[in-house]
Coordinates of C-alpha atoms in Angstrom, one line a residue:
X1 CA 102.6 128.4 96.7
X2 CA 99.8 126.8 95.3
X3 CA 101.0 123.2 93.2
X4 CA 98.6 121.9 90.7
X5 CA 100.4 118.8 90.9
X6 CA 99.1 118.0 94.2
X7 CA 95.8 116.7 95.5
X8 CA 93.9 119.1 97.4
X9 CA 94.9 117.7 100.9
X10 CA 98.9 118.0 99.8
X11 CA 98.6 121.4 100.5
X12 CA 96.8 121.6 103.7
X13 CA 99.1 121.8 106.8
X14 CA 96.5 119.8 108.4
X15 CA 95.1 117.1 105.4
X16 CA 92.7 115.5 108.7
X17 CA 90.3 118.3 108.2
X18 CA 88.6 117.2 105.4
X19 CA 86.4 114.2 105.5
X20 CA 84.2 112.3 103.1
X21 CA 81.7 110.9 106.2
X22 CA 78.9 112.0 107.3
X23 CA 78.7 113.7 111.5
X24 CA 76.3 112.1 113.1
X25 CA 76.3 111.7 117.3
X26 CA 79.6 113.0 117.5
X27 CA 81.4 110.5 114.9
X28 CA 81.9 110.2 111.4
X29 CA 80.1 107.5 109.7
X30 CA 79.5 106.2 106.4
X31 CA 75.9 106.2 105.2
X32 CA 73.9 103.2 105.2
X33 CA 74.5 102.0 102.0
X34 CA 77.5 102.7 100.9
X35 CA 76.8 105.9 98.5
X36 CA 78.8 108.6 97.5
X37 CA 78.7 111.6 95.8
X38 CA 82.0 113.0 93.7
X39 CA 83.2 116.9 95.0
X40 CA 84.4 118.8 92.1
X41 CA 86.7 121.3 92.0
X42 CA 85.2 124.3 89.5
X43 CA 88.2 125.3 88.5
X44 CA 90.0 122.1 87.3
X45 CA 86.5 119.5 86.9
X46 CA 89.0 117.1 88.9
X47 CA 87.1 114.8 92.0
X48 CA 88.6 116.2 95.4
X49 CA 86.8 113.7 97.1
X50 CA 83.6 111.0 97.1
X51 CA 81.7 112.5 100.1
X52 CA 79.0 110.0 102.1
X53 CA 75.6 110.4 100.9
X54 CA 72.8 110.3 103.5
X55 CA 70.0 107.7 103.2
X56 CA 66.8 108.3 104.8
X57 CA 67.9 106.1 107.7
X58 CA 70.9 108.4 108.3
X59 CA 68.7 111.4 108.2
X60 CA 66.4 109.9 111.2
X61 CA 69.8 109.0 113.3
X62 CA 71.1 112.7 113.2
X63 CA 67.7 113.9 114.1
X64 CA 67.1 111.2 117.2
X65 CA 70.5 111.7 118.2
X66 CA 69.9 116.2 117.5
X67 CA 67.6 115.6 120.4
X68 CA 69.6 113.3 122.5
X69 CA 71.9 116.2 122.3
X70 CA 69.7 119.3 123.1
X71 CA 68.7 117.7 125.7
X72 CA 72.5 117.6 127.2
X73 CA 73.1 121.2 125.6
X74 CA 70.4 122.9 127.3
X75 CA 71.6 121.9 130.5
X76 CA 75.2 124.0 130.1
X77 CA 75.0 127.6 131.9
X78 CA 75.0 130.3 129.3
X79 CA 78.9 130.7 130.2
X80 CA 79.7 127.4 129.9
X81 CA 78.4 127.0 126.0
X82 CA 80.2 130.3 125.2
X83 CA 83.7 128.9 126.4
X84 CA 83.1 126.1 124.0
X85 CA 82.0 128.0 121.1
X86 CA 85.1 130.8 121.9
X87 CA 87.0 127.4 121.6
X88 CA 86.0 126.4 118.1
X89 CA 86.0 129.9 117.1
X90 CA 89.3 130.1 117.6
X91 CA 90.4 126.6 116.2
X92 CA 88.5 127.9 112.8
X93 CA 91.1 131.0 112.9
X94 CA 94.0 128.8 113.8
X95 CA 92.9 127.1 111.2
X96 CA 92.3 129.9 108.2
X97 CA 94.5 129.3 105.5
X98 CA 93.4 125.1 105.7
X99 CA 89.9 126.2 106.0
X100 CA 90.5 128.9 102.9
X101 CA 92.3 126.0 100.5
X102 CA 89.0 123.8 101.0
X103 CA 86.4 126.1 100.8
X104 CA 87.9 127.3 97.4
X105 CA 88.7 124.1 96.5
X106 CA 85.4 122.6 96.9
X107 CA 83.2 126.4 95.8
X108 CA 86.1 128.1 93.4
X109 CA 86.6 131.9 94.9
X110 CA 89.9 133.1 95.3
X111 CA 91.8 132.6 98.2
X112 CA 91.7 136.2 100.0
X113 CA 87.2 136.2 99.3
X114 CA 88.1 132.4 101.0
X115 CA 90.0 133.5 104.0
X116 CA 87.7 136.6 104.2
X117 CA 84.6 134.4 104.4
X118 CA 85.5 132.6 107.2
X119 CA 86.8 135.1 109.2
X120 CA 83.5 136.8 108.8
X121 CA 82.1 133.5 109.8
X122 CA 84.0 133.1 112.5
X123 CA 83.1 136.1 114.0
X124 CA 79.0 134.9 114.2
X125 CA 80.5 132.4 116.6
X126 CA 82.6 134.8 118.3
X127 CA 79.9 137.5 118.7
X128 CA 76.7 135.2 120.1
X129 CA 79.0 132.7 122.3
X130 CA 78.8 136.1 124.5
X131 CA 75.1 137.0 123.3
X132 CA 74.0 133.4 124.7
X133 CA 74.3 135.4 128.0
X134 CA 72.2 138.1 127.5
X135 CA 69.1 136.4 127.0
X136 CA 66.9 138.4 129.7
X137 CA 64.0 138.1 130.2
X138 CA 61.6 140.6 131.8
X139 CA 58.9 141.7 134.6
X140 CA 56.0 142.9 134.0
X141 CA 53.4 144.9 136.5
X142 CA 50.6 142.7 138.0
X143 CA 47.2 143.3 137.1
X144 CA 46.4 141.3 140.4
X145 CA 48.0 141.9 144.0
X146 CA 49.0 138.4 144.8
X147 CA 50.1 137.7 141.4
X148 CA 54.1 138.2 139.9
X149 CA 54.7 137.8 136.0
X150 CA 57.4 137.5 134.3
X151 CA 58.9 135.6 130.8
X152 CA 61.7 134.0 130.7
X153 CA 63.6 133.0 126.9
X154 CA 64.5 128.7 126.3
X155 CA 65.7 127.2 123.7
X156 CA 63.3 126.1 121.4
X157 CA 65.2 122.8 120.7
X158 CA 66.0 120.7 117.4
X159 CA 66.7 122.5 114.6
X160 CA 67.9 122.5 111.5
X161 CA 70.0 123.9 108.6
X162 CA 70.0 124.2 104.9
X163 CA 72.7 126.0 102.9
X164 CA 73.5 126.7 100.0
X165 CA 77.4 126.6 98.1
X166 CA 78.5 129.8 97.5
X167 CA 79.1 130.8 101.0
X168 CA 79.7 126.8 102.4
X169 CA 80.7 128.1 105.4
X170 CA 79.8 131.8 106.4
X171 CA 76.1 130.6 106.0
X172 CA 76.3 127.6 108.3
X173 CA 78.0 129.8 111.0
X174 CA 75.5 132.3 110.8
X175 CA 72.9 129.8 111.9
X176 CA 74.8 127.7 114.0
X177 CA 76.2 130.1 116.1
X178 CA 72.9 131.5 117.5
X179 CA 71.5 128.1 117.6
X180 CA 74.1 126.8 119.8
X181 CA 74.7 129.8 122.0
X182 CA 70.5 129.8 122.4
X183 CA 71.0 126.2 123.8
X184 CA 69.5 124.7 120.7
X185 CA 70.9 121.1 119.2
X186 CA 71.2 121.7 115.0
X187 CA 71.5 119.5 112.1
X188 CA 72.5 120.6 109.2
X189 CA 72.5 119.6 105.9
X190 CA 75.3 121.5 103.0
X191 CA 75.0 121.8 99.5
X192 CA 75.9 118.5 98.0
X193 CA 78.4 120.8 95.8
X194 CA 80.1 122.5 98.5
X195 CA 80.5 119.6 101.5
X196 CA 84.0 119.7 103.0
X197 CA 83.6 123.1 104.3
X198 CA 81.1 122.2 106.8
X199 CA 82.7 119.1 107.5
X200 CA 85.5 120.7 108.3
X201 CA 83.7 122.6 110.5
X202 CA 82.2 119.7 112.1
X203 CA 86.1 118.5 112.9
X204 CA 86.7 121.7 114.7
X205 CA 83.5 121.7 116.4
X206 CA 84.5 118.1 117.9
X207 CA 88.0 119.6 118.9
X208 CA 86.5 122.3 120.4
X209 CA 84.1 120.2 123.3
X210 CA 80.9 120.6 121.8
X211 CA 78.7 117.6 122.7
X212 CA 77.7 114.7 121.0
X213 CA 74.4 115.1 118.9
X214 CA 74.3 118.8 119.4
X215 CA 75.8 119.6 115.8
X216 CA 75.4 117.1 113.4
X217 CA 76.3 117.5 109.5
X218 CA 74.8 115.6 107.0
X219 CA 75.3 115.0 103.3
X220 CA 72.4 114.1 101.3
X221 CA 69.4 114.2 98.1
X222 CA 67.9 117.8 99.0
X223 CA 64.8 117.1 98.7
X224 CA 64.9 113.3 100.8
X225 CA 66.7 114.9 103.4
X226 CA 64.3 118.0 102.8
X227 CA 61.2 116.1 103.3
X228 CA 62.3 114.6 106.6
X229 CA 63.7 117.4 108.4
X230 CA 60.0 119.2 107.1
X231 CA 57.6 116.7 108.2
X232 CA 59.8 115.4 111.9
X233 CA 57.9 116.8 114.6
X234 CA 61.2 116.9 116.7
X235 CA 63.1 119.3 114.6
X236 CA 61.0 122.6 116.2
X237 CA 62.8 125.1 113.6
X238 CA 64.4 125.2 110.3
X239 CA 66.6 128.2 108.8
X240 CA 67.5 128.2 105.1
X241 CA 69.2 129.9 103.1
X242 CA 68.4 129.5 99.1
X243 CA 66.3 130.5 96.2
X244 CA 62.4 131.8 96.6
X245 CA 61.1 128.8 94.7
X246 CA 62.5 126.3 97.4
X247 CA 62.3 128.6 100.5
X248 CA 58.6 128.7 99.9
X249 CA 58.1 124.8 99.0
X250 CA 60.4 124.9 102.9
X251 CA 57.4 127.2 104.2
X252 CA 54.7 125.1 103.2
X253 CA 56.0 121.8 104.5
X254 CA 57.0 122.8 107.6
X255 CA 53.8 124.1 108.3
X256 CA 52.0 120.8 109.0
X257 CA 54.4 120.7 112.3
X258 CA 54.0 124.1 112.6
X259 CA 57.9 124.9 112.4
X260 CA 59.0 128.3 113.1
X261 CA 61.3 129.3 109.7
X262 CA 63.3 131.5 108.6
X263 CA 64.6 132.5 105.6
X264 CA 66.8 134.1 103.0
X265 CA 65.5 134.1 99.8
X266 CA 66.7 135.1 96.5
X267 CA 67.1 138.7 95.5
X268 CA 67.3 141.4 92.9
X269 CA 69.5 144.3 94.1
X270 CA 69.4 146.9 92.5
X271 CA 72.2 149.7 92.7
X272 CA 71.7 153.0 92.3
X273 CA 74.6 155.9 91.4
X274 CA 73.5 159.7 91.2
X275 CA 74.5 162.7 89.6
X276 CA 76.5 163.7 93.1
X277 CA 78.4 160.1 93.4
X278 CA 81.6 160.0 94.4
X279 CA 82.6 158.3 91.5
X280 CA 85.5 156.1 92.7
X281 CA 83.4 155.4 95.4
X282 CA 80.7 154.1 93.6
X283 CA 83.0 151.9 91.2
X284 CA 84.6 150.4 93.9
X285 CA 81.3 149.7 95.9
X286 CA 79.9 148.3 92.2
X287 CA 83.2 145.7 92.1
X288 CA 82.1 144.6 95.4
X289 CA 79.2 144.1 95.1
X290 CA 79.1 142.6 91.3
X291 CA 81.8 140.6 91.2
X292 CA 82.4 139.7 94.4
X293 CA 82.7 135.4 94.1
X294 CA 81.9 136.0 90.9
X295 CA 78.3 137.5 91.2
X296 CA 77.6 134.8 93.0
X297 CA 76.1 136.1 96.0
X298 CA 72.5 136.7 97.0
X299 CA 73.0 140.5 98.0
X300 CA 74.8 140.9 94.5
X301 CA 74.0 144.0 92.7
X302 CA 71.7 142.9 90.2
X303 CA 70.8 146.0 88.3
X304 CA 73.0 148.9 88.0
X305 CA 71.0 152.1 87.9
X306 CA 73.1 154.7 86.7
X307 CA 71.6 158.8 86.4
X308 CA 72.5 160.2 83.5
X309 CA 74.4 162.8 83.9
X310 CA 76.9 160.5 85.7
X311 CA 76.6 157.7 83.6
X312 CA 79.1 158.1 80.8
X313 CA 82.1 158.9 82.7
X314 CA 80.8 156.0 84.9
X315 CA 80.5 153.3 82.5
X316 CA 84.3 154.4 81.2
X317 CA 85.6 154.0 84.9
X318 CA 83.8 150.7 85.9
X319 CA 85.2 149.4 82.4
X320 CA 88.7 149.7 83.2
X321 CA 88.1 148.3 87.1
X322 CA 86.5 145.4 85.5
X323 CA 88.9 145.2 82.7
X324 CA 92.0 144.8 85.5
X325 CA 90.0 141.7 87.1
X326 CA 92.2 138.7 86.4
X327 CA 90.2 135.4 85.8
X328 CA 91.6 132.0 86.9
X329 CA 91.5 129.5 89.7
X330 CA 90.8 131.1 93.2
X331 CA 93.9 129.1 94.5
X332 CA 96.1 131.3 92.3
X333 CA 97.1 134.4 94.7
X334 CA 97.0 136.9 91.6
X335 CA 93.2 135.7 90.6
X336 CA 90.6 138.2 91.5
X337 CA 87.1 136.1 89.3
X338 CA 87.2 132.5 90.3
X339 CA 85.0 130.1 88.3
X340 CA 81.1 130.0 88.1
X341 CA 79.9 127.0 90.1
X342 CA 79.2 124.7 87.1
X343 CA 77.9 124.7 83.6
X344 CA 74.5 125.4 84.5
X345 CA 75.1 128.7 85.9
X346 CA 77.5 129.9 82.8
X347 CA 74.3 128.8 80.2
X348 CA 72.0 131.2 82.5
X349 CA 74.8 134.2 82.4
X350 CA 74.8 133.6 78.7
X351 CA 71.2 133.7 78.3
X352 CA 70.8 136.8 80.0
X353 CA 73.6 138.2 77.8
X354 CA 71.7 137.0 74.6
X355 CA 68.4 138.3 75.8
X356 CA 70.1 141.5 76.2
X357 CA 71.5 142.2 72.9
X358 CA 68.3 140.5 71.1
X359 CA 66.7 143.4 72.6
X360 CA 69.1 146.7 72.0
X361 CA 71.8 146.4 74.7
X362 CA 75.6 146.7 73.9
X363 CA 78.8 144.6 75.4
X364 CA 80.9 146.9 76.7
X365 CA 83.2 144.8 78.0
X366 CA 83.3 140.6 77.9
X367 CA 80.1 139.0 77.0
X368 CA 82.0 135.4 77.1
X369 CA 83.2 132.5 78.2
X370 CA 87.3 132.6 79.5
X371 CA 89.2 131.1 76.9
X372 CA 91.0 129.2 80.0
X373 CA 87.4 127.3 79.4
X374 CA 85.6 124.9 82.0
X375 CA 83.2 127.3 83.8
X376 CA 85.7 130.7 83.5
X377 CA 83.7 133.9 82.3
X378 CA 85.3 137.5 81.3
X379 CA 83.3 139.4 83.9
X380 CA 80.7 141.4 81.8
X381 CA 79.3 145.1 81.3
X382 CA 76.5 146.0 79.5
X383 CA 74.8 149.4 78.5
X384 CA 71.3 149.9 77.1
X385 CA 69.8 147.9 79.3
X386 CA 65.9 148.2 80.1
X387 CA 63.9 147.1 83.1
X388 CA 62.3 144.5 80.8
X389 CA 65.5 142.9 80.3
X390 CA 66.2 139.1 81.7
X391 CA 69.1 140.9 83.5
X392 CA 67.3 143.1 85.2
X393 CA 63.8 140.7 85.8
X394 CA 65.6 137.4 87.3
X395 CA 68.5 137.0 89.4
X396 CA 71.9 136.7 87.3
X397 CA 73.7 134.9 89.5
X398 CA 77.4 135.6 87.5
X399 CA 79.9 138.0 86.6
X400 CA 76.9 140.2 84.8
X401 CA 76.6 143.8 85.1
X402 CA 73.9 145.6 83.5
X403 CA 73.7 149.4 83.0
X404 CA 70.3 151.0 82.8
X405 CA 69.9 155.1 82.4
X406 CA 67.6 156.9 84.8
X407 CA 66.8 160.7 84.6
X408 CA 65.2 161.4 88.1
X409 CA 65.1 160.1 92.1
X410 CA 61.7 159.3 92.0
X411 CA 62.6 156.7 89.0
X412 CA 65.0 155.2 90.1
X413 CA 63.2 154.5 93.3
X414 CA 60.3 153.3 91.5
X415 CA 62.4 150.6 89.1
X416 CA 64.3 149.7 92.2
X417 CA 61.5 148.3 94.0
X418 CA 60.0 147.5 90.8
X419 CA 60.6 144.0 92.3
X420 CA 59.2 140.7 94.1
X421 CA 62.5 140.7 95.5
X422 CA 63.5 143.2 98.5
X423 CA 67.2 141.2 100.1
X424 CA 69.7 144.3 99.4
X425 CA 69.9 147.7 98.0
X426 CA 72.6 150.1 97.3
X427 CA 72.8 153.5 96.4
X428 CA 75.7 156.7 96.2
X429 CA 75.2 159.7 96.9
X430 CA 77.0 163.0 98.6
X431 CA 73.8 164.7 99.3
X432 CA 72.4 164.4 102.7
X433 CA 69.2 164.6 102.5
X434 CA 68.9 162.3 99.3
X435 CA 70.4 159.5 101.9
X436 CA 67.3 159.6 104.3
X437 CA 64.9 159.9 101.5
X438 CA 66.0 156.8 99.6
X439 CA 66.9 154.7 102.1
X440 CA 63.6 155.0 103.9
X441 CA 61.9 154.5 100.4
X442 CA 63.4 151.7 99.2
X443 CA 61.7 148.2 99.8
X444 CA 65.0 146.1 100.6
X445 CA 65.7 144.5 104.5
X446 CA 69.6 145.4 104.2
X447 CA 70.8 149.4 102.4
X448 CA 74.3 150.0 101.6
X449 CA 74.7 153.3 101.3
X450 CA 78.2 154.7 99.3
X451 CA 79.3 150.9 100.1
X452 CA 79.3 147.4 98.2
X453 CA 79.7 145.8 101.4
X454 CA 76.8 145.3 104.1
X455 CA 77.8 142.1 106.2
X456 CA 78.9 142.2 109.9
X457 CA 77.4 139.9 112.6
X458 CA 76.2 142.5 114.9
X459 CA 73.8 143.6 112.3
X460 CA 70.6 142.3 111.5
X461 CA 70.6 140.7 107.6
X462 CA 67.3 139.6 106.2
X463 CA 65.2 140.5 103.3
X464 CA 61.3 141.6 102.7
X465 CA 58.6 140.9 100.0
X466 CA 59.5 137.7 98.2
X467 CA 63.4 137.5 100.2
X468 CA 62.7 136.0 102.7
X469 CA 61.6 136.0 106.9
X470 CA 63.2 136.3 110.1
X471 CA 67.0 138.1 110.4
X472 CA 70.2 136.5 110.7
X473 CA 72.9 138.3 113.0
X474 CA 72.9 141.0 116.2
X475 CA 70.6 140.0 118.9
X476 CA 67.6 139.5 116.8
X477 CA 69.5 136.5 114.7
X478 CA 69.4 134.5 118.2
X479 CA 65.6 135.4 118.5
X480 CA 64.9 132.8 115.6
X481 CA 66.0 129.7 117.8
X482 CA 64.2 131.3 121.2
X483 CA 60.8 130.8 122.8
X484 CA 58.7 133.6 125.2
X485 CA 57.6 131.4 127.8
X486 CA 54.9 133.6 130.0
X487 CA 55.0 132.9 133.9
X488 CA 52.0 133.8 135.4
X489 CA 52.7 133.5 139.9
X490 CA 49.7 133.9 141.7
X491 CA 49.1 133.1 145.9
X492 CA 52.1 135.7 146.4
X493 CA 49.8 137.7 149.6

């Protein structure tokens, strides 16, 4: 049981996995000059730890030492690089419950969205250690008698990682995994906020037999660390995962190397519920979705598009779901809405809320801050909502739900994609037909059809428009971390 008058390590059965250093070369080392950055726990505002800040210095050392790596790491047989990553795979799931107590530590969502996170995480690193060996190549017929050609797939080589905190370690498993099983070396670099998860994973990557300089974590000023990993000609590919705003400042600096990128960008999901919807259905696929980590995920349901036939007895159901959601810190078992990240992202919820109601929507439920105060919000319906709406124009981010009324299928279509934005989409529906029509219609990479919940690592994940490039997860995830290389044979007759 969960003590708040220990520290954060007193409760770990294993206190060594988290670390304040920075992973460079296969060691942990302090940065150059001696800086630190404090690790807050959300829910409390207490220090966990002073983590290692990166100086530019470090940053150089992790990618000279990324390459020294790769070029160990791309020597190991396909079979060989997936014993080590089933390895660390299972020393994260020996590992869960430690992992879980950091990561909600350090990020604030309860314990069971903790320990569900990196079990999903694990399993990226699970499912490509054996996709590492399928990485055929192919024949193709000769124009020419004496010639052969073929391609074959290689790693592409450095690369690099940026994530962001809400999922601190389901995102950096989603990138390393591929990146490693491909053959690649990867640096990566974690939100300053949410640190000690990929530390930790760092630990267990060590444990497990991964080489020296072929996974290297470093903590650091975004936009130093940023603008070296962009402008290195050495680091060959950069995956990120983060708002629209940075991905495409990410885009346009590593163009001058010419990197290949991919990312996911920010989103505005909306979900849809019609007249036929299983009701419970769709209010259970709305909870997960909504308030999952406290709406603070990037395929979070964003705008609630309810038809109107539905949408009283609706509203009246998702109320009393949301009204049984027990705020507090995620380490309490019985807490189900952990706290927002920090006070910056409570002033946007509230801003959407006020924007709202200047403008003729109603609180149904919530509308403000916990009174267990810090960064605790009631999770929040509204009705009357409008596409014009904050709410409904920019991405919440928070424990925000609001309603807006549609009559037909060909409007809520058109106000779903009504949208830069195309990460997730979810709709409900018993009508058969209505499933192919929408889902081929809407402009979103990912659909959840009667679900809240899309994720799985044999999928392909990845948005369109303004969300992002590339797919992360199934065998097109490992693509992003692969080059074609053309052999052309000729002097065969």
């Amino acid at each position: 049981m969960y003590s708040t008058d220990k520290t954060l390590d007193q409760h770990l059965s294993d206190p060594t996995l988290i670390k304040d250093k920075l992973f460079i070369n296969g060691a942990w080392k302090a940065s150059r000059d001696g800086a630190t950055r404090a690790v807050i726990d959300p829910a409390t505002g207490k220090t966990i730890v002073d983590v290692a800040m990166a100086t530019l210095e470090d940053v150089k050392e992790s990618i000279s030492t990324a390459q020294a790596g790769f070029e160990v790491w791309k020597r190991f047989t396909a079979p060989d690089r997936a014993k080590i990553l089933r390895r660390w795979y299972q020393l994260i799931m020996d590992n869960v419950d430690d992992l879980a107590i950091i990561l909600t530590g350090e990020q604030g969502k309860p314990l069971t969205e903790a320990k569900a996170e990196i079990t999903y995480g694990a399993g990226f690193i699970e499912w490509y250690a054996e996709e590492g060996k399928r990485l055929y190549g192919e024949t193709i017929p000769s124009n020419v008698a004496s010639r052969r050609l073929l391609t074959i797939k290689q790693p592409i080589g450095v690369t690099a990682a940026i994530t962001p905190w809400n999922f601190p370690m389901a995102m950096i498993a989603r990138k390393a995994a591929p990146a490693l099983a491909a053959g690649c070396s990867m640096i990566i670099k974690p939100a300053t906020d949410t640190p000690l998860s990929a530390l930790a994973m760092a630990e267990l990557a060590h444990r497990a037999g991964i080489p020296a300089g072929v996974l290297n974590v470093i903590v650091g000023n975004p936009r130093m660390v940023a603008e070296e990993i962009t402008s290195s000609p050495v680091v060959r590919a950069l995956s990120f995962t983060g708002s629209t705003e940075v991905g495409k400042q990410l885009m346009a600096a590593s163009a001058k190397t010419v990197k290949k990128v991919a990312m996911e960008l920010g989103g505005n999901a909306p979900l849809i519920v019609f007249d036929d919807a299983d009701i419970d259905v769709a209010v259970a696929g709305t909870i997960a979705s909504k308030f999952r980590n406290s709406g603070q995920t990037c395929v979070c349901a964003n705008r609630i598009i309810v038809q109107e036939g539905i949408h009283d007895r609706f509203v009246t159901a998702l109320t009393k779901a949301v009204s049984e959601l027990r705020v507090g810190s995620g380490l309490d078992p019985e807490t189900k809405q952990g706290p927002l990240i920090n006070e910056d992202a409570v002033i946007k919820v509230e801003s959407h809320i006020k924007d709202a109601l200047d403008n003729g929507a109603k609180v149904v439920f919530g509308g403000k801050r916990s009174d267990l105060g810090g960064t605790f919000f009631v999770p929040t319906i509204l009705t009357d909502v409008r596409e014009e709406m904050l709410v409904c124009q920019e991405e919440t981010f928070g424990p925000l739900a609001g309603i807006v009324k549609f009559k037909t299928e060909e409007e809520a279509v058109e106000m779903a994609n009504n949208t830069p934005f195309g990460l997730a989409a979810y709709f409900f529906t018993r009508d058969n037909a209505r499933t192919w029509r929408v889902a081929e219609a809407l402009e979103s990479g990912v659909v959840g059809i009667n679900t809240g919940l899309i994720s799985y690592e044999g999928a392909p994940f990845g948005g369109v428009k303004e969300s992002g490039v590339g797919r992360e997860g199934s065998k097109h995830g490992i693509e992003e971390f692969l080059e074609i290389k053309y052999l052309c044979i000729d002097q065969i007759q």
